[in-house]
Short mmCIF file of C-alpha atoms in Angstrom, two decimals:
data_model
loop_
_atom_site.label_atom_id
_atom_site.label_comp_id
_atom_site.label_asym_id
_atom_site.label_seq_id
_atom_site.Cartn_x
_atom_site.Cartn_y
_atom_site.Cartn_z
CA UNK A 17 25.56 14.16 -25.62
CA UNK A 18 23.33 12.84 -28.48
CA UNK A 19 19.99 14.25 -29.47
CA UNK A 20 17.12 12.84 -31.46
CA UNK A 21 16.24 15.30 -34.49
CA UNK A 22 12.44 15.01 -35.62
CA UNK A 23 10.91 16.46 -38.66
CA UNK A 24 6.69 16.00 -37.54
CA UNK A 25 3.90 15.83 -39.60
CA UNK A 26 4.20 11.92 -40.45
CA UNK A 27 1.72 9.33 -39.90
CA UNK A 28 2.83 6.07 -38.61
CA UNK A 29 1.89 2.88 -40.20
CA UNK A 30 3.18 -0.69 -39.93
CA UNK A 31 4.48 -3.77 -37.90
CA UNK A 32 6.96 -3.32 -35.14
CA UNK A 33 8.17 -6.06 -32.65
CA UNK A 34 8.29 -5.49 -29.27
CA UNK A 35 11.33 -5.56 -27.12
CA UNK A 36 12.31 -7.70 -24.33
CA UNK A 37 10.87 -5.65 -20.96
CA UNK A 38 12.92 -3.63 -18.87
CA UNK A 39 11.34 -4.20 -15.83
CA UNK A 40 11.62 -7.59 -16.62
CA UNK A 41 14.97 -8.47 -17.37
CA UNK A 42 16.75 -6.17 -14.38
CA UNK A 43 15.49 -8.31 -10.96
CA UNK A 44 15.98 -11.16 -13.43
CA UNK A 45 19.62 -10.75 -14.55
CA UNK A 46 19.52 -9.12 -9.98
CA UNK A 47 18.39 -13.29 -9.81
CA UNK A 48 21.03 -14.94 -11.25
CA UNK A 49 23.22 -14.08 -8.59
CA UNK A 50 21.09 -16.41 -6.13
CA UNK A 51 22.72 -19.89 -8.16
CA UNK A 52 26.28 -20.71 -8.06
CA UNK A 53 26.04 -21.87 -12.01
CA UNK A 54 24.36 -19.99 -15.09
CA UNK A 55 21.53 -18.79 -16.28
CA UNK A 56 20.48 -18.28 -19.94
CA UNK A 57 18.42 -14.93 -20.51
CA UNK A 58 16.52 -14.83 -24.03
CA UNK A 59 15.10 -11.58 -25.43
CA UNK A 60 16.90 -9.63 -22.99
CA UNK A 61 16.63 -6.21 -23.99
CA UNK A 62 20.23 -3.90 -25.03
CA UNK A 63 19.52 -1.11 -23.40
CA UNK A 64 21.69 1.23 -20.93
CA UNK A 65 20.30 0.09 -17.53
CA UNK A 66 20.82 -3.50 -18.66
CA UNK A 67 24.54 -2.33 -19.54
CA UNK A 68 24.71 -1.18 -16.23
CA UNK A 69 23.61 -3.88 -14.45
CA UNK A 70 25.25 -6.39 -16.43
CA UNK A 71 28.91 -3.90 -15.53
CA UNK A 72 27.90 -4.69 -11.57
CA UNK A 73 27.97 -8.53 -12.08
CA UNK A 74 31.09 -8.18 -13.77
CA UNK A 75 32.54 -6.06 -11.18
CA UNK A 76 31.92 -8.56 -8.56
CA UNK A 77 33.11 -11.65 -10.92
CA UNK A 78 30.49 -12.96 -12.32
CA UNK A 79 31.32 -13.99 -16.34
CA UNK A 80 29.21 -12.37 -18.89
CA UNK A 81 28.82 -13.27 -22.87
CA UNK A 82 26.67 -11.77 -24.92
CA UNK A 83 25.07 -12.64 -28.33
CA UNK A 84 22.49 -10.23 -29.29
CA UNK A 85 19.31 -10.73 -27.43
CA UNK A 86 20.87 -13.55 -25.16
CA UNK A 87 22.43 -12.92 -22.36
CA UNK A 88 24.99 -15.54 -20.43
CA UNK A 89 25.99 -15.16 -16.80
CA UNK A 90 27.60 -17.47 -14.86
CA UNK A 91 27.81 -16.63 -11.15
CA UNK A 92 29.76 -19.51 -9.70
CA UNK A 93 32.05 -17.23 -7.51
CA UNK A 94 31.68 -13.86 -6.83
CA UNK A 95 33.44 -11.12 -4.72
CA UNK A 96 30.50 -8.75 -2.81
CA UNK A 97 33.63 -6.28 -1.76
CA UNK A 98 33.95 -5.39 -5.56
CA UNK A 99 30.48 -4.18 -6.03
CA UNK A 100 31.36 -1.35 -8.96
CA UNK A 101 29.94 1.94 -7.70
CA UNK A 102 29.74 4.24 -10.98
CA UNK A 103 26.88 2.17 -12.62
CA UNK A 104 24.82 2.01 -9.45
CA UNK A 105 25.10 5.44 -9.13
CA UNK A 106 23.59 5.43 -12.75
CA UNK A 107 20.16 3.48 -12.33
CA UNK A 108 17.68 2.86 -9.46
CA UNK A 109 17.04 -0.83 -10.56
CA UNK A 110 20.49 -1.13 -8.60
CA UNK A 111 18.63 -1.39 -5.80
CA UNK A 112 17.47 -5.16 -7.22
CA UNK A 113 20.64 -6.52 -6.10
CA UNK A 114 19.49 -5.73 -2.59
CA UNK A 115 17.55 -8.42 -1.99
CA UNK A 116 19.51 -11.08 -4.33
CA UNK A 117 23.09 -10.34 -2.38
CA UNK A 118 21.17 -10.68 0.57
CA UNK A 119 20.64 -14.10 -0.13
CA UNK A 120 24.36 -14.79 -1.51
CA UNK A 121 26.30 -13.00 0.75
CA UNK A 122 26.79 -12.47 4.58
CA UNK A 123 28.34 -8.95 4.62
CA UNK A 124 28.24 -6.41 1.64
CA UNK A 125 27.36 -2.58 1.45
CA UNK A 126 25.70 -1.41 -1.67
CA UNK A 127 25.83 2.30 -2.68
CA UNK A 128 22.49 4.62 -3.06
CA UNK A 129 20.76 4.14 -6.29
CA UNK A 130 20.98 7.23 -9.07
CA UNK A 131 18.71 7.20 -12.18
CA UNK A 132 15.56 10.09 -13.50
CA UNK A 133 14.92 12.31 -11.17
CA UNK A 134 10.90 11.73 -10.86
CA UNK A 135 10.40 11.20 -7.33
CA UNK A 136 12.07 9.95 -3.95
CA UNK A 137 11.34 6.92 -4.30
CA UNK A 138 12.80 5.96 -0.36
CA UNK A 139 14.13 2.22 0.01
CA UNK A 140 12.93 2.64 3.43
CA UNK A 141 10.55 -0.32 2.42
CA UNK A 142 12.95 -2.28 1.06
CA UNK A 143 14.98 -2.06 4.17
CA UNK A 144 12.62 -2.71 6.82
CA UNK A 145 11.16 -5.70 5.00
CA UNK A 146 14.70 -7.30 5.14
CA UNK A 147 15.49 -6.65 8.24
CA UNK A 148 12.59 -8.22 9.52
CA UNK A 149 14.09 -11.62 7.83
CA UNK A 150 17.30 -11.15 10.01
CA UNK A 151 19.34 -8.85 8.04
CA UNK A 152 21.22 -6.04 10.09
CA UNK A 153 21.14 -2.82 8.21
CA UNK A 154 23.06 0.23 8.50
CA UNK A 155 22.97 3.61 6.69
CA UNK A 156 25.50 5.92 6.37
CA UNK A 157 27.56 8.21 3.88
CA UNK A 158 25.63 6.99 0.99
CA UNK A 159 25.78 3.03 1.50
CA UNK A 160 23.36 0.51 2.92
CA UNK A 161 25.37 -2.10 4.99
CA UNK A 162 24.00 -5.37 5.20
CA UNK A 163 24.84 -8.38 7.66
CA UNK A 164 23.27 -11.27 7.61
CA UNK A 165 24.18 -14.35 10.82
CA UNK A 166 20.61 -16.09 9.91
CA UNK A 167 18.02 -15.45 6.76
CA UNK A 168 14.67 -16.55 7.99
CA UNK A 169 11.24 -16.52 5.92
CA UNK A 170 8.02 -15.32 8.04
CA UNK A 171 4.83 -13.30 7.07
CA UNK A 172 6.07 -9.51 5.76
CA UNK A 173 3.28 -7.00 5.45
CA UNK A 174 3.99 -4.41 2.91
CA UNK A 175 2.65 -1.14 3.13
CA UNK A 176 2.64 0.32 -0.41
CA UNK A 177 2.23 -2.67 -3.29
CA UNK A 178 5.70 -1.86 -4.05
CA UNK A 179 7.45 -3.45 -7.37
CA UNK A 180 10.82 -3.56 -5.87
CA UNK A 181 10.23 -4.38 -2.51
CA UNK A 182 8.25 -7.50 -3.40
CA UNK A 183 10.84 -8.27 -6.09
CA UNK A 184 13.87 -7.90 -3.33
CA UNK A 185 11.71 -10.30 -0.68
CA UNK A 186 10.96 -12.35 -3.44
CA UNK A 187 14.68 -13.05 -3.84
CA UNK A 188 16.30 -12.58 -0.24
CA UNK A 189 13.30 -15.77 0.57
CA UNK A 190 14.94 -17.83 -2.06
CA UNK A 191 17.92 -18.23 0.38
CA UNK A 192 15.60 -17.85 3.71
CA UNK A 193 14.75 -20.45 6.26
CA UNK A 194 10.96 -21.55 5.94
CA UNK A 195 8.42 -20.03 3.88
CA UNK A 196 8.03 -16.40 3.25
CA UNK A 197 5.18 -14.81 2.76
CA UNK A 198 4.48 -11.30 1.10
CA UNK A 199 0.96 -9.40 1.75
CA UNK A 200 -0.28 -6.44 -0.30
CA UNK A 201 2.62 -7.43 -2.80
CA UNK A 202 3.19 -6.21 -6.31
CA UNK A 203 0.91 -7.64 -9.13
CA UNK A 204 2.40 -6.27 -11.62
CA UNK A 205 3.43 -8.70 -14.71
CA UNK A 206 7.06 -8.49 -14.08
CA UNK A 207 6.71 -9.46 -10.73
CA UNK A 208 4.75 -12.94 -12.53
CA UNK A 209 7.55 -13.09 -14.93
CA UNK A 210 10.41 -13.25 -12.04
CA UNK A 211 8.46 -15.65 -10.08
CA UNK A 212 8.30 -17.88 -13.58
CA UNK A 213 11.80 -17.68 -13.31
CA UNK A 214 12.80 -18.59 -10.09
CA UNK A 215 9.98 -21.66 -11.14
CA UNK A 216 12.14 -22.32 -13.88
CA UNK A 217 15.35 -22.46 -11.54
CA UNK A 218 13.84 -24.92 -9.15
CA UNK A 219 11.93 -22.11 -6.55
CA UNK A 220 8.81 -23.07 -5.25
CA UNK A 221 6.26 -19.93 -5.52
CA UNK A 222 2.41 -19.40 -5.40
CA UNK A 223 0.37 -16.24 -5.46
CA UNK A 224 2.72 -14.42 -8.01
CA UNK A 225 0.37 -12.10 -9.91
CA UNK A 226 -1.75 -11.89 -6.59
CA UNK A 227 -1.76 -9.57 -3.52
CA UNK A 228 -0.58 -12.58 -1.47
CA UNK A 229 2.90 -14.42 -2.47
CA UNK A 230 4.33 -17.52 -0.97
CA UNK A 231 7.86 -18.70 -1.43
CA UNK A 232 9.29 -21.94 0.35
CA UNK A 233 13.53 -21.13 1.04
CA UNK A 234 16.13 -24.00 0.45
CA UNK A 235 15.20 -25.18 -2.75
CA UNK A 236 17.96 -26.71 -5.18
CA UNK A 237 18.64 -24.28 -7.66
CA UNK A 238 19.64 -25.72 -11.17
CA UNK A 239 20.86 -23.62 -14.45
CA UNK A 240 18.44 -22.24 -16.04
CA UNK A 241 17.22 -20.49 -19.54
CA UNK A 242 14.43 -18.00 -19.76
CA UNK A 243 12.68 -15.61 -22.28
CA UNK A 244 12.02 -12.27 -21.16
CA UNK A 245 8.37 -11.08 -21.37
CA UNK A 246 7.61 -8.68 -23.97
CA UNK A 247 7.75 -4.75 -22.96
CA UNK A 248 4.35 -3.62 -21.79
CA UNK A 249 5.95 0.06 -21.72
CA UNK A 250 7.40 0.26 -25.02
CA UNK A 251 4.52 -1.39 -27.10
CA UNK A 252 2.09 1.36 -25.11
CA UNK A 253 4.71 4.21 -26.04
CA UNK A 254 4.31 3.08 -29.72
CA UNK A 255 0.83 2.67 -29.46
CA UNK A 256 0.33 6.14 -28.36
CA UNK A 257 2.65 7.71 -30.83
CA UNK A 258 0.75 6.33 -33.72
CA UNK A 259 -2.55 7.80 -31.50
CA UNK A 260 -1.01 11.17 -31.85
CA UNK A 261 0.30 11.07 -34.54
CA UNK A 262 -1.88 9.37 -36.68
CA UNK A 263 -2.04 6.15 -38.49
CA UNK A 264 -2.22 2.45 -38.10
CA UNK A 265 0.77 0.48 -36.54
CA UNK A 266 0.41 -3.38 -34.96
CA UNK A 267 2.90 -3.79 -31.99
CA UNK A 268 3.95 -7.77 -31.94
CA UNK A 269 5.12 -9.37 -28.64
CA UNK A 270 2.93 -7.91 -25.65
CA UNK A 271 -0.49 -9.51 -24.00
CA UNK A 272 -2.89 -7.63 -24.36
CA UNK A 273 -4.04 -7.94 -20.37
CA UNK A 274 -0.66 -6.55 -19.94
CA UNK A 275 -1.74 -3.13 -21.18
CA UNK A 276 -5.85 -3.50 -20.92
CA UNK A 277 -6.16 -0.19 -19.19
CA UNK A 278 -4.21 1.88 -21.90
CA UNK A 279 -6.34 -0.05 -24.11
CA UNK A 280 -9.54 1.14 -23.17
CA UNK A 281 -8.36 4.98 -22.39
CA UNK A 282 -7.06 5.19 -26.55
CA UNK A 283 -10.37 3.73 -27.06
CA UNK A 284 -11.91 6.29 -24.73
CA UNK A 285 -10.03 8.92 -27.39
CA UNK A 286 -11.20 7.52 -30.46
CA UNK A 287 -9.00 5.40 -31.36
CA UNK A 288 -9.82 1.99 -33.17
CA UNK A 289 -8.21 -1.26 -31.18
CA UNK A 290 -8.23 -4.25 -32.77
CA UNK A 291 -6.34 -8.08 -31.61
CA UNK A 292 -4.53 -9.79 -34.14
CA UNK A 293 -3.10 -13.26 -34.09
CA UNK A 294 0.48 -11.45 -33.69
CA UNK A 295 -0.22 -8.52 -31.35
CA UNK A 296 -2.46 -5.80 -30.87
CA UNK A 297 -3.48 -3.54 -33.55
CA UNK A 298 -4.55 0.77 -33.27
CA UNK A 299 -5.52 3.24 -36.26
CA UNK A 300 -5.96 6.87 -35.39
CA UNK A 301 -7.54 8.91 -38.23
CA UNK A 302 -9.36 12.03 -36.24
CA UNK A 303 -9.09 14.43 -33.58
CA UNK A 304 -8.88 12.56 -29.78
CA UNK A 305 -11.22 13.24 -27.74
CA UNK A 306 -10.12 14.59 -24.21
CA UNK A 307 -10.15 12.21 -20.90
CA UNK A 308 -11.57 13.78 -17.95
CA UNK A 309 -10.07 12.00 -15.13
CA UNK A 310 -6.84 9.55 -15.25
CA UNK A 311 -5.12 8.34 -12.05
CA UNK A 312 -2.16 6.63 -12.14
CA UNK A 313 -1.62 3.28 -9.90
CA UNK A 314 -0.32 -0.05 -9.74
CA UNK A 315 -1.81 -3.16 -11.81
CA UNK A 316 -3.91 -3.25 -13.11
CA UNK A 317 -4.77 0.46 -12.86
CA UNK A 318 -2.92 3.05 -15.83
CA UNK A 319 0.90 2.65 -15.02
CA UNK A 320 2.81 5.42 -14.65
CA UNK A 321 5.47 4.77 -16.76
CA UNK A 322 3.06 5.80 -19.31
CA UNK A 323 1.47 8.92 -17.88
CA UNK A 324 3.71 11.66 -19.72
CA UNK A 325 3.70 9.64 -22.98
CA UNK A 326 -0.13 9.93 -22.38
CA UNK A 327 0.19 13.46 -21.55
CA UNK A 328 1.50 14.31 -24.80
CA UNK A 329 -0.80 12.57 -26.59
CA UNK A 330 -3.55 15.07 -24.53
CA UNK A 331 -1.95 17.91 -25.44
CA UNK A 332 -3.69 18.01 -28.76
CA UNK A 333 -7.16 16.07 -27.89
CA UNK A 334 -10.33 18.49 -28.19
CA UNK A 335 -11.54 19.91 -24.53
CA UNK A 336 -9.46 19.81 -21.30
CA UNK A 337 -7.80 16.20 -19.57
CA UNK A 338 -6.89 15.37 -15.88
CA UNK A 339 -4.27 13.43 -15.22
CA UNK A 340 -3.33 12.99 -11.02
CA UNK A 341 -0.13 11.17 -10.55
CA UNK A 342 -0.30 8.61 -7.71
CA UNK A 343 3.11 7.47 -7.53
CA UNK A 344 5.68 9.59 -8.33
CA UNK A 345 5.70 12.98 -7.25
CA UNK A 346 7.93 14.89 -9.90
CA UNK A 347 6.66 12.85 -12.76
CA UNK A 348 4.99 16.02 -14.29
CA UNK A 349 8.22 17.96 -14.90
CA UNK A 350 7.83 17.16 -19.29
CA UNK A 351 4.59 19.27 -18.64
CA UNK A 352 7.69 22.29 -18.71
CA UNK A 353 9.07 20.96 -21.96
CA UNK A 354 5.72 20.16 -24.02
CA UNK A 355 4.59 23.87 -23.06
CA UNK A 356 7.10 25.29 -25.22
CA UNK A 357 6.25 23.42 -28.20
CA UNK A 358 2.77 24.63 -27.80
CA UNK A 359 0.60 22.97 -25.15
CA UNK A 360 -1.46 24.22 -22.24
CA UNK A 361 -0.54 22.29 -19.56
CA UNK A 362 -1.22 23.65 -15.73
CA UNK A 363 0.12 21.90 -12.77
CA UNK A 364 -1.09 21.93 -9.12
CA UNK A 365 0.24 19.46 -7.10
CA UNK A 366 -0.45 16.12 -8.32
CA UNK A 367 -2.76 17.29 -10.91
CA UNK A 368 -1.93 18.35 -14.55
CA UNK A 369 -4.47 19.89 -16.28
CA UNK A 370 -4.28 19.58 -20.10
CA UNK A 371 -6.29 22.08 -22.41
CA UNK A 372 -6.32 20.49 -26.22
CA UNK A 373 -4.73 22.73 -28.35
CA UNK A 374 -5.33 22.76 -32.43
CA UNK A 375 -1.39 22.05 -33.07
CA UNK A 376 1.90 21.67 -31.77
CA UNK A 377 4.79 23.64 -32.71
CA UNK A 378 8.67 22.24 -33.13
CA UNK A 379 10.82 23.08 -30.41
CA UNK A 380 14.34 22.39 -28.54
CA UNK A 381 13.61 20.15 -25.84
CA UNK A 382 15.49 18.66 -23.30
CA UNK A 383 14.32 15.35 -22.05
CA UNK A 384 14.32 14.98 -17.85
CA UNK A 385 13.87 11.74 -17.46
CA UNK A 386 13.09 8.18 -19.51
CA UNK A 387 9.62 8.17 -20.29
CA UNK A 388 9.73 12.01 -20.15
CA UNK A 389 12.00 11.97 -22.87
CA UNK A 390 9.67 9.34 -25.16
CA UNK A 391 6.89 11.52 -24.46
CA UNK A 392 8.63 14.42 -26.20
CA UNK A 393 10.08 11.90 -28.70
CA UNK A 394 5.39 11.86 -29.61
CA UNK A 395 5.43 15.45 -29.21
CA UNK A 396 7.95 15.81 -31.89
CA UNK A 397 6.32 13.75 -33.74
CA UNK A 398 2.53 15.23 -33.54
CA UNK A 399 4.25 18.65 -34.30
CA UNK A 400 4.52 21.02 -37.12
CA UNK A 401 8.06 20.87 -38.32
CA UNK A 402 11.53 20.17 -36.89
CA UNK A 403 12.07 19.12 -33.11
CA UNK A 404 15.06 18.25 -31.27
CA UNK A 405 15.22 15.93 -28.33
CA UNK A 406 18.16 16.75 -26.03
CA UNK A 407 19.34 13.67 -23.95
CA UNK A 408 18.89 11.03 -25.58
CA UNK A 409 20.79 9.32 -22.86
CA UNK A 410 17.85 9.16 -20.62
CA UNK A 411 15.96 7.39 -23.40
CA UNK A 412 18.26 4.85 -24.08
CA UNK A 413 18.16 3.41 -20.74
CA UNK A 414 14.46 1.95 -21.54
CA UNK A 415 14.44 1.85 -25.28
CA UNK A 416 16.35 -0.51 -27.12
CA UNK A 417 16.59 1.36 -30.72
CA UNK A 418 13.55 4.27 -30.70
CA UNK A 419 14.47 5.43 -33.83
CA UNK A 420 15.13 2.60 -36.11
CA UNK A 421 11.31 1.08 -34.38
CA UNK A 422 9.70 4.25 -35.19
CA UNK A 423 11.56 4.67 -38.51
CA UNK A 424 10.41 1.62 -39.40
CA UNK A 425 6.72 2.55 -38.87
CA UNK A 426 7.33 5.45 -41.39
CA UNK A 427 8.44 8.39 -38.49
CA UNK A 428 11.23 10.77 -39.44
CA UNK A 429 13.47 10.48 -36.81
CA UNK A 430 17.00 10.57 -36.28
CA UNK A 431 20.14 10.79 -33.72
CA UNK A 432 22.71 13.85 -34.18
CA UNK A 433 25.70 13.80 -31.79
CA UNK A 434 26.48 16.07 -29.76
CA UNK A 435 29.52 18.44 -29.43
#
């Protein structure tokens, strides 16, 4: 397995554009399954999970080209029976095609998500929201059996703003009788950029972006070509490298509302953050400053796909941080891996507590999960000598090309394969 080999010490400076988002592109490539035609996806991002879930649509028939950042699919007939288990087992966003086979297909059983190991994250949601639009579930041995006789829309109250769940209803009401509408849904941007898509494809949504989302079933669908929203994620993983590490970088591609709260917490540090006509601009040149309190939670609150890149950041910042995790439960286990390189890091529960320390040392780390693994790709770079990041598999599934983008903003960086 391949590694990521890091010689520290550099300051980052330059231009880097920002990736089509993964959070993004997987319920919309899920989406193209709903229309018996193709869709066109622009800036879609060449990363492992996209891989994956591009190897599922194959699986079931669906023809695939691909020229760089543009993807083809064409979904005219497909076979649910086929469904290819070994890449499901590989991600969680698997769980996407829940709620666009739903709307396809009568009958199918889809296997149990895989993916980081950073929390439960139960489908029970997922599940109970589509069965209350008709679909008959069953789980057993590892599979979720679905059978549809009728689809029908209807008000579906979500407990927990989920991301997925709203983006599953979202899709299974596409196909539904009536209107569906979702309460306490998602407000997260990719949930906005979906809905623009199924716009684009001849849907008729309102509320996207809102705790309240209304979708009218039966529309015409239509081919359709869409540009992927930039990666909110990635350009705040950058972002906070170049805080630790020093520098000045502009990240080209994201809105800044997208990332407003990460914004104002490198701000909070020290940092200087300034909007240019091309993207957002930060230059580090002292010391952070410590954060006392940090909660994760859904948009517009600090995301959690950014808390351990944020973490490592901390480890270094003058006086002691607080970081509680929200939403995943065993999102602190980098906390592990950045205390052998150096940092004082305490965990109780959902609560890391992060003592600055003067410098980080290199070290052999092993990355757990995806944006563990980025956040000791910062460490590595905010230390004192030579780093290795084992894993690099779990970091590919989010980031496109880590090392040539942070290569090109003057990091020293590189992949060694393993044995």
């Amino acid at each position: 397995m391949a590694s990521y080999f890091i010689s520290g010490g550099e300051k980052l400076k330059g231009t880097v554009k920002i990736q089509g988002s993964k959070n993004a592109a997987l319920p919309i490539i899920a989406a193209s399954l709903l229309h018996r035609g193709t869709t066109v996806i622009r800036e879609c991002p060449w990363i492992l999970d996209v891989r994956y879930m591009l190897e599922v649509l194959k699986s079931i028939g669906c023809s695939i080209f691909i020229d760089g950042s543009t993807v083809w699919i064409d979904a005219s007939d497909i076979d649910a029976s086929k469904l290819e288990k070994e890449c499901i087992g590989k991600m969680r966003s698997s769980i996407l095609l829940l709620g666009a086979m739903v709307g396809r297909c009568a009958q199918f059983s889809l296997d149990y998500p895989g993916g980081c190991t950073i929390g439960a994250r139960p489908v029970d949601i997922h599940l109970k929201a589509l069965s209350r639009m008709g679909v008959h579930i069953q789980e057993q041995e590892g599979q979720i059996y679905c059978d549809t006789k009728v689809l029908s829309g209807g008000e579906i109250q979500l407990p927990y703003p989920s991301v997925g769940a709203t983006e599953n209803i979202m899709m299974a009401a596409v196909k539904a009788e009536g209107v569906t509408w979702i309460h306490n849904a998602a407000r997260e941007p990719e949930i906005v950029d979906l809905a623009e898509f199924l716009k684009r494809m001849g849907v008729r949504i309102i509320g996207a972006g809102t705790e309240r989302i209304g979708i009218l079933g039966k529309c015409p669908l239509c081919d359709t070509e869409y540009q992927v929203m930039g990666d909110r994620i990635v350009a705040g993983t950058y972002l906070l490298a170049a805080a630790g590490a020093g520098g000045e970088i502009e990240v080209c591609g994201v809105k800044e509302e997208h990332i407003h709260c990460l914004l104002q917490i490198c701000e909070k540090m020290g940092c200087e953050i300034r909007l240019t006509d091309q993207g957002i601009c930060l230059r580090s040149s002292r010391r952070l400053f410590s954060i006392e309190d940090i909660h994760t939670q859904p948009f517009p609150g600090f995301p959690t796909d950014l808390q351990s890149q944020l973490m490592a950041v901390l480890t270094k910042a003058v006086g002691e941080s607080r970081i509680f995790e929200h939403v995943f439960e065993n999102r602190f286990g980098t906390a592990e891996e950045l205390n052998k390189m150096g940092a004082d890091i305490q965990i109780k529960n959902n609560r890391a507590v992060i003592r600055g320390v003067a410098k980080l040392k290199a070290g052999h780390v092993y990355a757990k999960d995806l944006r563990g693994g980025a956040a000791l790709v910062i460490a590595g770079l905010m230390a004192e000598g030579d780093s290795i990041v084992e894993n690099s598999i779990f970091i590919e599934r989010g980031y496109q090309d880590i090392c040539k983008d942070l290569t090109g903003l003057g990091a020293k960086i590189k992949v060694i394969e393993g044995k």
